[in-house]
Short mmCIF file of C-alpha atoms in Angstrom, two decimals:
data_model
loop_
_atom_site.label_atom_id
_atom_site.label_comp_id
_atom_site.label_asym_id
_atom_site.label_seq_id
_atom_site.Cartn_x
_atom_site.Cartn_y
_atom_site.Cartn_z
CA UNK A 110 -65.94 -50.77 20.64
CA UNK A 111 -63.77 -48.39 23.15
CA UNK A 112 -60.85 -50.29 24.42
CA UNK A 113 -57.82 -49.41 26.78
CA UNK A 114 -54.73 -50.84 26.39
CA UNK A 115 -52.76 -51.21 29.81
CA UNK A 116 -49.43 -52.53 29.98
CA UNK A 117 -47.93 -54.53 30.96
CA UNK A 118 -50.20 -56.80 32.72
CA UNK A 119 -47.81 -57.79 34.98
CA UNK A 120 -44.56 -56.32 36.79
CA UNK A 121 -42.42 -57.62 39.57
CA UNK A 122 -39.11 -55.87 40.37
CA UNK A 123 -36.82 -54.58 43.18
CA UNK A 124 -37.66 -52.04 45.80
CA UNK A 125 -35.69 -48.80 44.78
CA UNK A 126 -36.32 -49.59 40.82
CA UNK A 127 -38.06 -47.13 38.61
CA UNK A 128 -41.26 -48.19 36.43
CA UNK A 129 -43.56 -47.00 33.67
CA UNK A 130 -47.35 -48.20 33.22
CA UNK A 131 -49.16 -47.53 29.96
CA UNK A 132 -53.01 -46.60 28.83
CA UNK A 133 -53.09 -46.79 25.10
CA UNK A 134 -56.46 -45.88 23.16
CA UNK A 135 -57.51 -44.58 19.88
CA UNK A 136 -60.88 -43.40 21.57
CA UNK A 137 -60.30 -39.62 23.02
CA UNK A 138 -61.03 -38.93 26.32
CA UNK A 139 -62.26 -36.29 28.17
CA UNK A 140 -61.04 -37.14 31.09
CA UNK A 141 -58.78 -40.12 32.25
CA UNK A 142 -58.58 -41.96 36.14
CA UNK A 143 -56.20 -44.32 37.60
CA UNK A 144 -56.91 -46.43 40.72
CA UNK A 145 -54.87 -48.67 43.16
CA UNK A 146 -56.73 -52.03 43.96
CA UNK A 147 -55.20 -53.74 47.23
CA UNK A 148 -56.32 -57.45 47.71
CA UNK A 149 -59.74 -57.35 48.95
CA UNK A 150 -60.68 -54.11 48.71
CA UNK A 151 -62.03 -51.68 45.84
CA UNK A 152 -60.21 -49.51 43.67
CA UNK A 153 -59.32 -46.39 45.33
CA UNK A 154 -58.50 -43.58 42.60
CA UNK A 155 -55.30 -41.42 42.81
CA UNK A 156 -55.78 -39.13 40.49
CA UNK A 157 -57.45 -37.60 37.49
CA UNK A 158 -55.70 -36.21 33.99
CA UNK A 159 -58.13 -33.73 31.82
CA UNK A 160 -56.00 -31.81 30.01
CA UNK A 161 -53.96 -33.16 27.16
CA UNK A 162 -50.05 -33.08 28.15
CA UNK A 163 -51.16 -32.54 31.42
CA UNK A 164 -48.63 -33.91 34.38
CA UNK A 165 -49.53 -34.56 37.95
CA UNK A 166 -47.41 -35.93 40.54
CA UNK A 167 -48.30 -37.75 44.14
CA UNK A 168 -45.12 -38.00 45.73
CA UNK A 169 -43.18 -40.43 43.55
CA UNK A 170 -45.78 -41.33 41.09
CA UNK A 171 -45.88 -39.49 38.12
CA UNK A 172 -49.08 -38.97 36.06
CA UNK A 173 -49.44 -37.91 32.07
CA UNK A 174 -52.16 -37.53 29.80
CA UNK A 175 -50.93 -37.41 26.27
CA UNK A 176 -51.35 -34.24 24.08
CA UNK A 177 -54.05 -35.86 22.38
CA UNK A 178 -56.14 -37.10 25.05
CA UNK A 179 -55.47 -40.49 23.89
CA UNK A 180 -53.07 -42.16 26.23
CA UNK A 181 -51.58 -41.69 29.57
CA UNK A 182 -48.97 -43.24 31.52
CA UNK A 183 -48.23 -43.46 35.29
CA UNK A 184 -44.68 -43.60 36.32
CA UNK A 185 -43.16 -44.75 40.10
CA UNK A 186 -40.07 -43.70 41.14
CA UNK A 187 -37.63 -45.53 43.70
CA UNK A 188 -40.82 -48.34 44.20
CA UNK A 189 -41.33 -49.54 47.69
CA UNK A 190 -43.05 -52.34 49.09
CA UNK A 191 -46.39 -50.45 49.54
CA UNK A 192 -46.57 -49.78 45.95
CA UNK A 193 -47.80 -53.43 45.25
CA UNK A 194 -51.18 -53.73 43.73
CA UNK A 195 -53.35 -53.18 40.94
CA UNK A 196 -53.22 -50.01 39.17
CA UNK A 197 -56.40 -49.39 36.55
CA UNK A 198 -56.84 -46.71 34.25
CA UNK A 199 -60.13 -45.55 33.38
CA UNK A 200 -61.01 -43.21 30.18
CA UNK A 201 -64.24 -41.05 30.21
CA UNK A 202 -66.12 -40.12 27.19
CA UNK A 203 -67.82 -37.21 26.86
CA UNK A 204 -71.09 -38.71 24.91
CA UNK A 205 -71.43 -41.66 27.60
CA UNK A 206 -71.44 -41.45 31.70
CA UNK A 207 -69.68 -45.35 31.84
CA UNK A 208 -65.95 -45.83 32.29
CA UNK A 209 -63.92 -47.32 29.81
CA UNK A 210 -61.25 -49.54 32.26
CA UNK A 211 -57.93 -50.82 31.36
CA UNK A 212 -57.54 -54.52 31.93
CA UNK A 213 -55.11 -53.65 35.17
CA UNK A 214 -50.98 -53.56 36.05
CA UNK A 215 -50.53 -56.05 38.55
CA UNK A 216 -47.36 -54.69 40.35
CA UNK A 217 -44.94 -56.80 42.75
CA UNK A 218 -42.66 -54.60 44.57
CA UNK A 219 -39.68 -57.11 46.53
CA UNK A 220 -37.81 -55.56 49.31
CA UNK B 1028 -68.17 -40.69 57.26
CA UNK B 1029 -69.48 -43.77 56.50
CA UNK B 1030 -68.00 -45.21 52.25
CA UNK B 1031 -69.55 -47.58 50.64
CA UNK B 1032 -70.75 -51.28 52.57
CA UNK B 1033 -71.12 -54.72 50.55
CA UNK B 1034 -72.32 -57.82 51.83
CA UNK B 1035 -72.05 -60.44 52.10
CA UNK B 1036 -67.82 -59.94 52.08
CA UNK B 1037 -68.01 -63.39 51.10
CA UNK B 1038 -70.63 -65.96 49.12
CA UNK B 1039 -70.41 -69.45 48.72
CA UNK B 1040 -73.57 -70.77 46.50
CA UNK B 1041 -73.95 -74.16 44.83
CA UNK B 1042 -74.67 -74.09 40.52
CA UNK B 1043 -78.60 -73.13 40.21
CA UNK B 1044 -79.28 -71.14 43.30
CA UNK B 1045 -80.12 -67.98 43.40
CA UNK B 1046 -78.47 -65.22 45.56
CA UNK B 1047 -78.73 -61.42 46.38
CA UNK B 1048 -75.79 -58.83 46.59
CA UNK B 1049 -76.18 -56.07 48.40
CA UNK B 1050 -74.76 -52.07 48.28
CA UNK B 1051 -75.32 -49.39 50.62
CA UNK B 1052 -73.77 -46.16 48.64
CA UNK B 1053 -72.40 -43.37 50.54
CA UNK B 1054 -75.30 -41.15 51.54
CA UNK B 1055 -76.42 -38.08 49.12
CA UNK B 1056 -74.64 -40.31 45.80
CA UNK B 1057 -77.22 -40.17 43.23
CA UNK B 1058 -74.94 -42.84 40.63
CA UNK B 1059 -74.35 -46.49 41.70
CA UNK B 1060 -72.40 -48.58 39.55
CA UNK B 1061 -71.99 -52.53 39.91
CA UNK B 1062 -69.06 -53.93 38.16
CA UNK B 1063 -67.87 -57.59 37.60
CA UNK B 1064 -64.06 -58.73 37.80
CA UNK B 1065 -62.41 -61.58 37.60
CA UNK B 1066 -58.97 -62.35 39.71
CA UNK B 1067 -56.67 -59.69 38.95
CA UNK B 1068 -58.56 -58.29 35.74
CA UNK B 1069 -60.03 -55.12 35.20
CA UNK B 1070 -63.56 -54.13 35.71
CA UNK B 1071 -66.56 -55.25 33.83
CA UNK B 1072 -70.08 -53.12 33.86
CA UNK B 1073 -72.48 -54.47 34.76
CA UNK B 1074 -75.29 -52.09 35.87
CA UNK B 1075 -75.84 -48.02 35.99
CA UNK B 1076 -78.44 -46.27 38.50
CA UNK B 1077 -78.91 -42.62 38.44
CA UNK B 1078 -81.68 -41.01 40.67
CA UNK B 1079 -84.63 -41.63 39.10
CA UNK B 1080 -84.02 -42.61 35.85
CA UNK B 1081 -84.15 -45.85 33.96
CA UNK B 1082 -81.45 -47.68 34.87
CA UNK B 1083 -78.83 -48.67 31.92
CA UNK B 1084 -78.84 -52.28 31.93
CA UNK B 1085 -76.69 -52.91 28.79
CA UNK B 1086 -74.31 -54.82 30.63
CA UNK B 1087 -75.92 -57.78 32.56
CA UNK B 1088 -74.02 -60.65 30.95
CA UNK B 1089 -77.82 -62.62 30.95
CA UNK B 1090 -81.24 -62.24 31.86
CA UNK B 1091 -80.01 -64.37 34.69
CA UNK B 1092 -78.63 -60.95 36.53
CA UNK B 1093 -81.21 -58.50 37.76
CA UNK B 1094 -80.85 -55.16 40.00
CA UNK B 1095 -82.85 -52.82 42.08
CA UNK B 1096 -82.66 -49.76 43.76
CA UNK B 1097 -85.12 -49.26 46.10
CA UNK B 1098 -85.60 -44.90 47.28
CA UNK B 1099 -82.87 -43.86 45.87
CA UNK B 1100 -79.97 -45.53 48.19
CA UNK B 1101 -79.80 -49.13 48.54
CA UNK B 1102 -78.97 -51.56 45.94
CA UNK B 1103 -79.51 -55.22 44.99
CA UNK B 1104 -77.79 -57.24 42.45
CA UNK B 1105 -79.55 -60.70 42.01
CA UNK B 1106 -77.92 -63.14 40.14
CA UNK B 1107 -80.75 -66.32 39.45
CA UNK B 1108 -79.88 -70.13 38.87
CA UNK B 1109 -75.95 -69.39 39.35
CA UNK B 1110 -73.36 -70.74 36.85
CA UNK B 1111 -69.54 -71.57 37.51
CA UNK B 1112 -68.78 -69.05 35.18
CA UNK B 1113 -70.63 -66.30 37.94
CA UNK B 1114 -67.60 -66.51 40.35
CA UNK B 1115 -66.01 -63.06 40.85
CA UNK B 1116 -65.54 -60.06 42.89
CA UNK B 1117 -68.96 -58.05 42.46
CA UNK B 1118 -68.07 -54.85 43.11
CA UNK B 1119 -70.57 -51.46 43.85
CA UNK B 1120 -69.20 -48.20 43.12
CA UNK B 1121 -71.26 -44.77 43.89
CA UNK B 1122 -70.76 -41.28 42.75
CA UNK B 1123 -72.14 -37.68 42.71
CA UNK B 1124 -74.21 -37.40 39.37
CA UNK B 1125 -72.19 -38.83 36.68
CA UNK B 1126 -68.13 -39.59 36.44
CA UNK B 1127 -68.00 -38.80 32.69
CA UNK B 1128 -66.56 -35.02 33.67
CA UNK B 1129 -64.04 -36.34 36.20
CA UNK B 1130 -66.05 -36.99 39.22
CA UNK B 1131 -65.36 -39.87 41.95
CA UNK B 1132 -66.57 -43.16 41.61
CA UNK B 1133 -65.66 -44.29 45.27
CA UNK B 1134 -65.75 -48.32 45.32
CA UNK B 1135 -67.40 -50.67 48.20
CA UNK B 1136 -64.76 -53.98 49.37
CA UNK B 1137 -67.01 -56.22 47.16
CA UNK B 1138 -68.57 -59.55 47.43
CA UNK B 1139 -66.21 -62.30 46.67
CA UNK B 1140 -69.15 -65.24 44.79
CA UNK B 1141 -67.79 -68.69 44.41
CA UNK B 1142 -70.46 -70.68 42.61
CA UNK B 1143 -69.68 -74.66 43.21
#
């Protein structure tokens, strides 16, 4: 069974605070997704990681996929407000055309 | 353009009933996922179409869930003789071929099922 560790499952802190949100695995992946979730609406994604170490940044977010294709992590600087939501990672294997999804960060950002 | 449409937004069904979701991809998407979650929780497959191929099935919780797609495009999740243990977000996703190498899986607003 392919599982995705995401931690933690919850987060609330102060606007202006820095954060770190973690995909662990021991499947590798060929490529790896996160998504936002707002309250009644889909997950939108934000960006995709396919090459191991590889770092991608969206304005204050932060994106890595670890050197071994294993793990990734998602990092918000200076958090606002508008951060809130759920963030989901998703893995994808190269033998199978499903997702493997992360259980979800639930992230509370107080002004 | 147009994303991806659910409805009902909303579905309120008494235990045993039966009742149809429905998905209207975004036009030229040959995949359609529908997922499963549960407040706050990550996503659960449910159901995989790709053109014309047999869909993969392998995860419909019971033989009480059933989908279609009918020419290609729209899709119909059918969940018969509802249980409690139904109630979540049902959510359709739709892509260009297949997301293994990276592509899109853009996401409908989902049909919130409370089962009574």
């Amino acid at each position: 069974t392919q599982l995705l560790e995401q931690s933690p499952q919850f987060l609330s802190i102060q606007e202006g605070e820095n954060l770190t949100v973690y995909c662990n695995s021991s499947s590798v992946f060929s490529s790896l997704q996160w998504y936002r979730q707002e309250p009644g609406e889909g997950p939108v994604l934000l960006v995709t990681v396919v090459t191991g170490g590889e770092v991608k940044k969206l304005k204050r977010l932060t994106f890595q996929f670890g050197d071994a294709r294993k793990d990734s992590s998602l990092h918000i600087t200076a958090a606002q407000p508008g951060d809130t939501g759920l963030y989901l990672c998703a893995g994808a294997l190269d033998s199978n055309y499903q997702l493997i999804w992360g259980a979800g960060t639930k992230l509370i950002i107080k002004p | 353009g147009a994303g991806v449409s659910q409805s009902p937004s909303n579905k309120v069904t008494e235990k045993g009933k039966d009742v149809e979701l429905r998905c209207d991809p975004i036009s030229g998407h040959t995949a359609l996922y529908w997922y499963r979650q549960s407040l706050g929780q990550g996503l659960e497959f449910l159901i995989y179409f790709q053109g014309n191929s047999a869909p993969d099935k392998s995860g419909l919780p019971s033989d009480r869930f059933s989908a279609e797609r009918t020419g290609g495009s729209v899709s119909t999740l059918t969940i018969q003789r509802t249980q409690q243990e139904d109630s979540a977000v049902y959510l359709c996703a739709s892509s260009f071929e297949i997301s293994g190498a990276g592509y899109t899986q853009y996401f409908g607003p989902g049909t919130r099922l409370t089962v009574l």
